[in-house]
Amino acid sequence: MVVESLIEYALRIRELRRAGPSNLEQALAPAFQRLLESLLPQISANELVVVPEFATPGVGRPDIALKRAGQPARAFVELKAPTKPGNPARYRDPHDKRQFVRFQSLPVWAISNFSSLRVFQRDDPIASIEIVPEAALDPETTDAKAERLIRNGDLAGLIRALTPLALADPPPADNAKELAANLAHAARLVRSIVEDRLVKLTEAGETNAPLQDVRHTFREVLYAHPQAAGYNVRRFDPLFAAAFAQTLAFGLLLVREATDRAADREAWQNMPPEHALMRTTLRVLSCSVSIGCSRGETEVCGVCEAPQAQETHP
């Protein structure tokens, strides 16, 4: 079953590459999605949903998310074109480098250039495997040669490498230290997304996007005189991105603790009345701004959903 799935996958990749698509990564992504859908049942009896995030472009969103029905995503896969290195340490594109650093805030994730797969827990590499030989994806390779190459591959090793993704659970939040670490990772992730989104908006000549409106409010109200606190006035975007991320993470935590249930985009409505200013701020951040990231970035870091979070009082 595994080898047949890989042979079919490589054949589809070769066919697509022969067609010469303008966006190679996006054109090949559905084939990778189907490969995961065929292999994951070999690992886990729990029915995993492979969510094609590549179909909804946006800054900060890994291309594929793995989730169980009715639950937030637990693991992620970022895809890179076959023409890019399999080893992130060899990336030349500044965007790829920033993405690699950003995704190190995710609990369990992987990166693939369609022929190789590298799996991480946060910034710790835990598996590296060849999915199929690079030559098996070459559009010039014959079907017979590609099949021979694939049949000689490490099929058991590929299943072992995919196992952490298939069995990923939420990061624990059993004590103040673990909860603080989860909050920090969540905030770093959102901060990076916001910074990149602001750059994209500026490059596109946008001036009235919702995120920019919130930035303006922060600049004129909360940080009217940033230099008085020692901040660099000319570099306000990093300051705003950090404040945005910290406010969002802490606001969701307050709601999570007060309600004893997972927080979502409507969490601001459940903010305790004694936090009126935080309620307003969280409403603006979570409801009025679309920054191109998947639902509740902090969920993947356990901020909103860890069942132990409300028991911890750091």
mmCIF file of C-alpha atoms in Angstrom:
data_model
loop_
_atom_site.group_PDB
_atom_site.id
_atom_site.type_symbol
_atom_site.label_atom_id
_atom_site.label_comp_id
_atom_site.label_asym_id
_atom_site.label_seq_id
_atom_site.Cartn_x
_atom_site.Cartn_y
_atom_site.Cartn_z
ATOM 1 C CA MET A 1 0.000 0.000 0.000
ATOM 2 C CA VAL A 2 2.765 2.466 0.928
ATOM 3 C CA VAL A 3 4.877 1.793 -2.131
ATOM 4 C CA GLU A 4 1.864 2.007 -4.468
ATOM 5 C CA SER A 5 0.920 5.375 -2.973
ATOM 6 C CA LEU A 6 4.453 6.662 -3.500
ATOM 7 C CA ILE A 7 4.596 5.432 -7.094
ATOM 8 C CA GLU A 8 1.283 7.147 -7.855
ATOM 9 C CA TYR A 9 2.467 10.320 -6.069
ATOM 10 C CA ALA A 10 5.733 10.510 -8.045
ATOM 11 C CA LEU A 11 3.917 9.894 -11.314
ATOM 12 C CA ARG A 12 1.522 12.757 -10.623
ATOM 13 C CA ILE A 13 4.385 15.101 -9.692
ATOM 14 C CA ARG A 14 6.223 14.293 -12.937
ATOM 15 C CA GLU A 15 3.082 14.910 -14.975
ATOM 16 C CA LEU A 16 2.472 18.241 -13.306
ATOM 17 C CA ARG A 17 6.070 19.369 -13.758
ATOM 18 C CA ARG A 18 5.945 18.516 -17.450
ATOM 19 C CA ALA A 19 2.990 20.906 -17.774
ATOM 20 C CA GLY A 20 5.224 23.771 -16.582
ATOM 21 C CA PRO A 21 2.918 25.481 -14.057
ATOM 22 C CA SER A 22 3.683 29.096 -13.197
ATOM 23 C CA ASN A 23 3.436 28.407 -9.435
ATOM 24 C CA LEU A 24 5.148 25.048 -9.041
ATOM 25 C CA GLU A 25 4.671 24.693 -5.292
ATOM 26 C CA GLN A 26 0.947 25.408 -5.384
ATOM 27 C CA ALA A 27 0.413 23.145 -8.398
ATOM 28 C CA LEU A 28 2.076 20.175 -6.682
ATOM 29 C CA ALA A 29 0.523 20.676 -3.231
ATOM 30 C CA PRO A 30 -2.710 18.681 -3.895
ATOM 31 C CA ALA A 31 -0.600 15.640 -4.830
ATOM 32 C CA PHE A 32 1.225 15.886 -1.500
ATOM 33 C CA GLN A 33 -2.118 16.214 0.295
ATOM 34 C CA ARG A 34 -3.384 13.010 -1.337
ATOM 35 C CA LEU A 35 -0.163 11.217 -0.404
ATOM 36 C CA LEU A 36 -0.619 12.126 3.259
ATOM 37 C CA GLU A 37 -4.254 11.052 3.143
ATOM 38 C CA SER A 38 -3.180 7.635 1.868
ATOM 39 C CA LEU A 39 -0.276 7.144 4.311
ATOM 40 C CA LEU A 40 -1.620 8.485 7.622
ATOM 41 C CA PRO A 41 -4.148 5.631 8.121
ATOM 42 C CA GLN A 42 -1.099 3.316 8.191
ATOM 43 C CA ILE A 43 -0.024 5.078 11.417
ATOM 44 C CA SER A 44 -3.092 6.074 13.394
ATOM 45 C CA ALA A 45 -6.526 4.566 13.788
ATOM 46 C CA ASN A 46 -7.847 8.041 14.611
ATOM 47 C CA GLU A 47 -9.254 9.584 11.482
ATOM 48 C CA LEU A 48 -7.027 12.532 10.650
ATOM 49 C CA VAL A 49 -8.199 15.369 8.431
ATOM 50 C CA VAL A 50 -5.574 16.782 6.067
ATOM 51 C CA VAL A 51 -6.499 20.436 5.700
ATOM 52 C CA PRO A 52 -5.205 22.076 2.485
ATOM 53 C CA GLU A 53 -4.283 25.497 3.838
ATOM 54 C CA PHE A 54 -2.498 26.192 0.524
ATOM 55 C CA ALA A 55 -5.971 26.670 -0.981
ATOM 56 C CA THR A 56 -6.453 29.801 1.157
ATOM 57 C CA PRO A 57 -3.320 31.883 0.611
ATOM 58 C CA GLY A 58 -2.198 34.130 3.430
ATOM 59 C CA VAL A 59 0.836 35.184 5.362
ATOM 60 C CA GLY A 60 1.781 32.868 8.198
ATOM 61 C CA ARG A 61 -0.213 29.817 7.239
ATOM 62 C CA PRO A 62 1.669 26.519 6.741
ATOM 63 C CA ASP A 63 0.516 24.772 3.587
ATOM 64 C CA ILE A 64 -1.009 21.716 5.261
ATOM 65 C CA ALA A 65 -2.558 21.180 8.690
ATOM 66 C CA LEU A 66 -3.347 17.847 10.326
ATOM 67 C CA LYS A 67 -6.271 17.703 12.706
ATOM 68 C CA ARG A 68 -8.793 15.391 14.270
ATOM 69 C CA ALA A 69 -12.470 16.028 13.652
ATOM 70 C CA GLY A 70 -13.820 18.815 15.820
ATOM 71 C CA GLN A 71 -10.390 19.769 17.179
ATOM 72 C CA PRO A 72 -7.812 22.443 16.324
ATOM 73 C CA ALA A 73 -4.876 21.500 14.131
ATOM 74 C CA ARG A 74 -2.142 19.575 15.920
ATOM 75 C CA ALA A 75 0.631 19.393 13.318
ATOM 76 C CA PHE A 76 1.635 21.235 10.168
ATOM 77 C CA VAL A 77 3.613 20.764 6.967
ATOM 78 C CA GLU A 78 5.201 23.586 5.004
ATOM 79 C CA LEU A 79 5.882 22.846 1.332
ATOM 80 C CA LYS A 80 8.693 24.194 -0.810
ATOM 81 C CA ALA A 81 9.202 23.769 -4.531
ATOM 82 C CA PRO A 82 11.335 20.772 -5.638
ATOM 83 C CA THR A 83 13.876 23.261 -6.972
ATOM 84 C CA LYS A 84 14.599 24.448 -3.399
ATOM 85 C CA PRO A 85 16.929 22.698 -0.945
ATOM 86 C CA GLY A 86 15.545 20.033 1.350
ATOM 87 C CA ASN A 87 17.774 21.370 4.118
ATOM 88 C CA PRO A 88 16.472 24.715 5.469
ATOM 89 C CA ALA A 89 20.017 25.679 6.456
ATOM 90 C CA ARG A 90 20.706 26.095 2.729
ATOM 91 C CA TYR A 91 17.828 28.487 2.038
ATOM 92 C CA ARG A 92 18.801 31.648 0.151
ATOM 93 C CA ASP A 93 15.407 33.349 -0.105
ATOM 94 C CA PRO A 94 14.908 35.747 2.864
ATOM 95 C CA HIS A 95 11.190 34.863 2.937
ATOM 96 C CA ASP A 96 11.996 31.152 3.288
ATOM 97 C CA LYS A 97 14.473 31.917 6.064
ATOM 98 C CA ARG A 98 11.931 34.000 8.000
ATOM 99 C CA GLN A 99 9.295 31.308 7.592
ATOM 100 C CA PHE A 100 11.636 28.651 8.908
ATOM 101 C CA VAL A 101 12.333 30.691 12.043
ATOM 102 C CA ARG A 102 8.626 31.473 12.507
ATOM 103 C CA PHE A 103 7.473 27.880 12.321
ATOM 104 C CA GLN A 104 9.883 26.903 15.064
ATOM 105 C CA SER A 105 7.208 28.225 17.433
ATOM 106 C CA LEU A 106 4.870 25.414 16.330
ATOM 107 C CA PRO A 107 4.771 22.366 18.622
ATOM 108 C CA VAL A 108 5.081 19.734 15.850
ATOM 109 C CA TRP A 109 5.666 20.540 12.209
ATOM 110 C CA ALA A 110 7.548 19.508 9.104
ATOM 111 C CA ILE A 111 8.987 20.990 5.948
ATOM 112 C CA SER A 112 9.185 19.265 2.584
ATOM 113 C CA ASN A 113 10.377 19.970 -0.929
ATOM 114 C CA PHE A 114 8.247 17.029 -2.155
ATOM 115 C CA SER A 115 11.185 14.592 -2.259
ATOM 116 C CA SER A 116 12.415 14.961 1.351
ATOM 117 C CA LEU A 117 10.772 15.521 4.728
ATOM 118 C CA ARG A 118 12.208 17.080 7.882
ATOM 119 C CA VAL A 119 10.164 16.924 11.082
ATOM 120 C CA PHE A 120 10.573 19.255 14.066
ATOM 121 C CA GLN A 121 9.342 19.745 17.611
ATOM 122 C CA ARG A 122 9.606 23.526 17.921
ATOM 123 C CA ASP A 123 13.215 24.127 16.795
ATOM 124 C CA ASP A 124 14.400 20.590 17.525
ATOM 125 C CA PRO A 125 14.836 18.348 14.433
ATOM 126 C CA ILE A 126 13.482 14.882 15.225
ATOM 127 C CA ALA A 127 13.347 13.158 11.833
ATOM 128 C CA SER A 128 14.741 13.501 8.334
ATOM 129 C CA ILE A 129 13.802 11.149 5.517
ATOM 130 C CA GLU A 130 13.695 10.871 1.744
ATOM 131 C CA ILE A 131 10.061 10.518 0.659
ATOM 132 C CA VAL A 132 11.100 9.422 -2.813
ATOM 133 C CA PRO A 133 14.427 9.900 -4.608
ATOM 134 C CA GLU A 134 14.716 13.304 -6.244
ATOM 135 C CA ALA A 135 15.175 11.635 -9.621
ATOM 136 C CA ALA A 136 11.760 9.959 -9.259
ATOM 137 C CA LEU A 137 10.155 13.405 -9.442
ATOM 138 C CA ASP A 138 12.212 14.559 -12.430
ATOM 139 C CA PRO A 139 9.914 15.059 -15.430
ATOM 140 C CA GLU A 140 12.565 13.407 -17.640
ATOM 141 C CA THR A 141 12.589 10.181 -15.626
ATOM 142 C CA THR A 142 10.719 7.226 -17.134
ATOM 143 C CA ASP A 143 7.924 5.564 -15.193
ATOM 144 C CA ALA A 144 9.814 2.288 -14.987
ATOM 145 C CA LYS A 145 12.983 3.893 -13.618
ATOM 146 C CA ALA A 146 11.034 5.965 -11.086
ATOM 147 C CA GLU A 147 9.253 2.838 -9.820
ATOM 148 C CA ARG A 148 12.569 1.002 -9.361
ATOM 149 C CA LEU A 149 13.988 3.920 -7.398
ATOM 150 C CA ILE A 150 10.948 4.124 -5.150
ATOM 151 C CA ARG A 151 10.827 0.380 -4.439
ATOM 152 C CA ASN A 152 14.416 0.587 -3.193
ATOM 153 C CA GLY A 153 13.574 3.385 -0.730
ATOM 154 C CA ASP A 154 13.194 3.286 3.062
ATOM 155 C CA LEU A 155 9.426 2.836 3.294
ATOM 156 C CA ALA A 156 9.446 1.945 7.002
ATOM 157 C CA GLY A 157 11.617 4.984 7.717
ATOM 158 C CA LEU A 158 9.090 7.247 6.005
ATOM 159 C CA ILE A 159 6.271 5.913 8.190
ATOM 160 C CA ARG A 160 8.423 6.448 11.295
ATOM 161 C CA ALA A 161 9.114 10.041 10.249
ATOM 162 C CA LEU A 162 5.411 10.748 9.732
ATOM 163 C CA THR A 163 4.416 9.229 13.074
ATOM 164 C CA PRO A 164 5.090 12.347 15.237
ATOM 165 C CA LEU A 165 2.853 14.357 12.909
ATOM 166 C CA ALA A 166 0.060 11.780 12.974
ATOM 167 C CA LEU A 167 0.126 11.325 16.755
ATOM 168 C CA ALA A 168 0.722 14.938 17.800
ATOM 169 C CA ASP A 169 -1.106 16.114 20.921
ATOM 170 C CA PRO A 170 -1.474 19.634 22.340
ATOM 171 C CA PRO A 171 1.601 20.798 24.256
ATOM 172 C CA PRO A 172 1.082 20.314 28.006
ATOM 173 C CA ALA A 173 0.220 23.209 30.296
ATOM 174 C CA ASP A 174 0.301 21.467 33.679
ATOM 175 C CA ASN A 175 2.173 24.190 35.528
ATOM 176 C CA ALA A 176 3.135 27.845 35.332
ATOM 177 C CA LYS A 177 6.402 27.168 33.506
ATOM 178 C CA GLU A 178 4.760 25.153 30.731
ATOM 179 C CA LEU A 179 1.937 27.646 30.374
ATOM 180 C CA ALA A 180 4.378 30.550 30.133
ATOM 181 C CA ALA A 181 6.386 28.701 27.469
ATOM 182 C CA ASN A 182 3.240 28.058 25.426
ATOM 183 C CA LEU A 183 2.229 31.711 25.677
ATOM 184 C CA ALA A 184 5.685 32.822 24.597
ATOM 185 C CA HIS A 185 5.699 30.560 21.539
ATOM 186 C CA ALA A 186 2.189 31.683 20.596
ATOM 187 C CA ALA A 187 3.120 35.346 20.897
ATOM 188 C CA ARG A 188 6.302 34.895 18.834
ATOM 189 C CA LEU A 189 4.327 33.191 16.096
ATOM 190 C CA VAL A 190 1.679 35.915 15.899
ATOM 191 C CA ARG A 191 4.304 38.684 16.158
ATOM 192 C CA SER A 192 6.153 37.269 13.161
ATOM 193 C CA ILE A 193 2.941 36.950 11.148
ATOM 194 C CA VAL A 194 1.940 40.542 11.890
ATOM 195 C CA GLU A 195 5.365 41.909 10.957
ATOM 196 C CA ASP A 196 5.353 40.049 7.633
ATOM 197 C CA ARG A 197 1.793 41.124 6.910
ATOM 198 C CA LEU A 198 2.652 44.772 7.444
ATOM 199 C CA VAL A 199 5.561 44.432 5.017
ATOM 200 C CA LYS A 200 3.271 42.838 2.417
ATOM 201 C CA LEU A 201 0.690 45.591 2.790
ATOM 202 C CA THR A 202 3.323 48.289 2.396
ATOM 203 C CA GLU A 203 4.798 46.586 -0.679
ATOM 204 C CA ALA A 204 1.309 46.374 -2.202
ATOM 205 C CA GLY A 205 0.723 50.096 -1.602
ATOM 206 C CA GLU A 206 -2.121 49.458 0.845
ATOM 207 C CA THR A 207 -2.894 52.175 3.379
ATOM 208 C CA ASN A 208 -6.359 51.386 4.754
ATOM 209 C CA ALA A 209 -6.232 47.665 5.529
ATOM 210 C CA PRO A 210 -7.805 46.669 8.886
ATOM 211 C CA LEU A 211 -4.451 45.699 10.355
ATOM 212 C CA GLN A 212 -3.044 49.088 9.424
ATOM 213 C CA ASP A 213 -6.019 50.769 11.117
ATOM 214 C CA VAL A 214 -5.263 48.886 14.317
ATOM 215 C CA ARG A 215 -1.597 49.820 14.004
ATOM 216 C CA HIS A 216 -2.602 53.461 13.669
ATOM 217 C CA THR A 217 -4.734 53.233 16.828
ATOM 218 C CA PHE A 218 -1.853 51.679 18.765
ATOM 219 C CA ARG A 219 0.492 54.359 17.438
ATOM 220 C CA GLU A 220 -1.742 57.323 18.256
ATOM 221 C CA VAL A 221 -3.332 56.126 21.506
ATOM 222 C CA LEU A 222 -1.306 53.468 23.302
ATOM 223 C CA TYR A 223 2.113 54.580 22.064
ATOM 224 C CA ALA A 224 1.594 58.275 21.429
ATOM 225 C CA HIS A 225 5.129 59.058 22.584
ATOM 226 C CA PRO A 226 7.125 55.847 22.186
ATOM 227 C CA GLN A 227 10.447 57.659 22.404
ATOM 228 C CA ALA A 228 9.641 58.608 26.019
ATOM 229 C CA ALA A 229 9.852 54.925 26.926
ATOM 230 C CA GLY A 230 13.038 54.401 24.967
ATOM 231 C CA TYR A 231 11.465 52.910 21.824
ATOM 232 C CA ASN A 232 12.750 53.661 18.339
ATOM 233 C CA VAL A 233 10.100 55.860 16.681
ATOM 234 C CA ARG A 234 11.345 54.951 13.210
ATOM 235 C CA ARG A 235 10.865 51.237 13.854
ATOM 236 C CA PHE A 236 7.318 51.172 15.154
ATOM 237 C CA ASP A 237 6.204 48.048 13.278
ATOM 238 C CA PRO A 238 8.210 45.611 15.463
ATOM 239 C CA LEU A 239 6.882 47.341 18.590
ATOM 240 C CA PHE A 240 3.303 47.143 17.329
ATOM 241 C CA ALA A 241 3.640 43.493 16.266
ATOM 242 C CA ALA A 242 4.947 42.533 19.709
ATOM 243 C CA ALA A 243 2.184 44.480 21.498
ATOM 244 C CA PHE A 244 -0.452 42.952 19.209
ATOM 245 C CA ALA A 245 0.786 39.410 19.885
ATOM 246 C CA GLN A 246 1.123 39.829 23.643
ATOM 247 C CA THR A 247 -2.298 41.447 23.985
ATOM 248 C CA LEU A 248 -3.958 38.732 21.918
ATOM 249 C CA ALA A 249 -2.289 35.887 23.831
ATOM 250 C CA PHE A 250 -2.971 37.342 27.262
ATOM 251 C CA GLY A 251 -6.543 38.298 26.370
ATOM 252 C CA LEU A 252 -7.332 34.777 25.176
ATOM 253 C CA LEU A 253 -5.775 33.369 28.336
ATOM 254 C CA LEU A 254 -8.005 35.551 30.520
ATOM 255 C CA VAL A 255 -11.083 34.304 28.685
ATOM 256 C CA ARG A 256 -9.882 30.702 28.837
ATOM 257 C CA GLU A 257 -9.416 30.950 32.588
ATOM 258 C CA ALA A 258 -12.763 32.682 33.147
ATOM 259 C CA THR A 259 -14.905 30.360 31.004
ATOM 260 C CA ASP A 260 -13.127 26.996 31.304
ATOM 261 C CA ARG A 261 -13.517 26.329 27.592
ATOM 262 C CA ALA A 262 -11.584 26.860 24.392
ATOM 263 C CA ALA A 263 -11.337 30.442 23.150
ATOM 264 C CA ASP A 264 -12.041 31.412 19.552
ATOM 265 C CA ARG A 265 -12.641 34.509 17.419
ATOM 266 C CA GLU A 266 -15.612 35.453 19.574
ATOM 267 C CA ALA A 267 -13.655 35.162 22.846
ATOM 268 C CA TRP A 268 -13.857 38.902 23.501
ATOM 269 C CA GLN A 269 -17.576 38.516 24.215
ATOM 270 C CA ASN A 270 -16.723 36.317 27.217
ATOM 271 C CA MET A 271 -14.120 38.640 28.715
ATOM 272 C CA PRO A 272 -14.883 39.227 32.440
ATOM 273 C CA PRO A 273 -16.483 42.662 32.972
ATOM 274 C CA GLU A 274 -13.632 43.855 35.218
ATOM 275 C CA HIS A 275 -11.379 43.816 32.118
ATOM 276 C CA ALA A 276 -13.341 46.293 30.011
ATOM 277 C CA LEU A 277 -10.286 47.745 28.239
ATOM 278 C CA MET A 278 -8.930 44.279 27.437
ATOM 279 C CA ARG A 279 -12.369 43.275 26.122
ATOM 280 C CA THR A 280 -12.371 46.188 23.690
ATOM 281 C CA THR A 281 -8.783 45.565 22.624
ATOM 282 C CA LEU A 282 -9.343 41.843 22.097
ATOM 283 C CA ARG A 283 -12.486 42.560 20.077
ATOM 284 C CA VAL A 284 -10.538 44.821 17.742
ATOM 285 C CA LEU A 285 -7.679 42.355 17.377
ATOM 286 C CA SER A 286 -9.702 39.193 16.874
ATOM 287 C CA CYS A 287 -12.777 40.414 15.007
ATOM 288 C CA SER A 288 -11.775 43.422 12.939
ATOM 289 C CA VAL A 289 -8.437 42.219 11.633
ATOM 290 C CA SER A 290 -7.770 39.547 9.054
ATOM 291 C CA ILE A 291 -4.024 39.015 8.949
ATOM 292 C CA GLY A 292 -4.049 35.949 6.746
ATOM 293 C CA CYS A 293 -3.404 33.287 9.365
ATOM 294 C CA SER A 294 -5.264 30.152 10.228
ATOM 295 C CA ARG A 295 -8.029 30.090 12.814
ATOM 296 C CA GLY A 296 -6.641 30.999 16.196
ATOM 297 C CA GLU A 297 -2.863 30.869 15.789
ATOM 298 C CA THR A 298 -2.504 30.595 19.548
ATOM 299 C CA GLU A 299 -4.521 27.394 19.596
ATOM 300 C CA VAL A 300 -1.640 25.483 18.075
ATOM 301 C CA CYS A 301 0.515 26.482 21.037
ATOM 302 C CA GLY A 302 -2.002 25.369 23.644
ATOM 303 C CA VAL A 303 -2.972 28.827 24.870
ATOM 304 C CA CYS A 304 -6.689 28.539 24.267
ATOM 305 C CA GLU A 305 -7.436 24.859 24.602
ATOM 306 C CA ALA A 306 -5.189 23.113 27.093
ATOM 307 C CA PRO A 307 -7.574 21.730 29.720
ATOM 308 C CA GLN A 308 -5.108 22.418 32.517
ATOM 309 C CA ALA A 309 -4.592 26.081 31.661
ATOM 310 C CA GLN A 310 -7.319 27.432 33.881
ATOM 311 C CA GLU A 311 -5.790 25.655 36.892
ATOM 312 C CA THR A 312 -2.490 27.466 36.589
ATOM 313 C CA HIS A 313 -1.839 30.856 38.119
ATOM 314 C CA PRO A 314 1.626 32.079 37.162
#
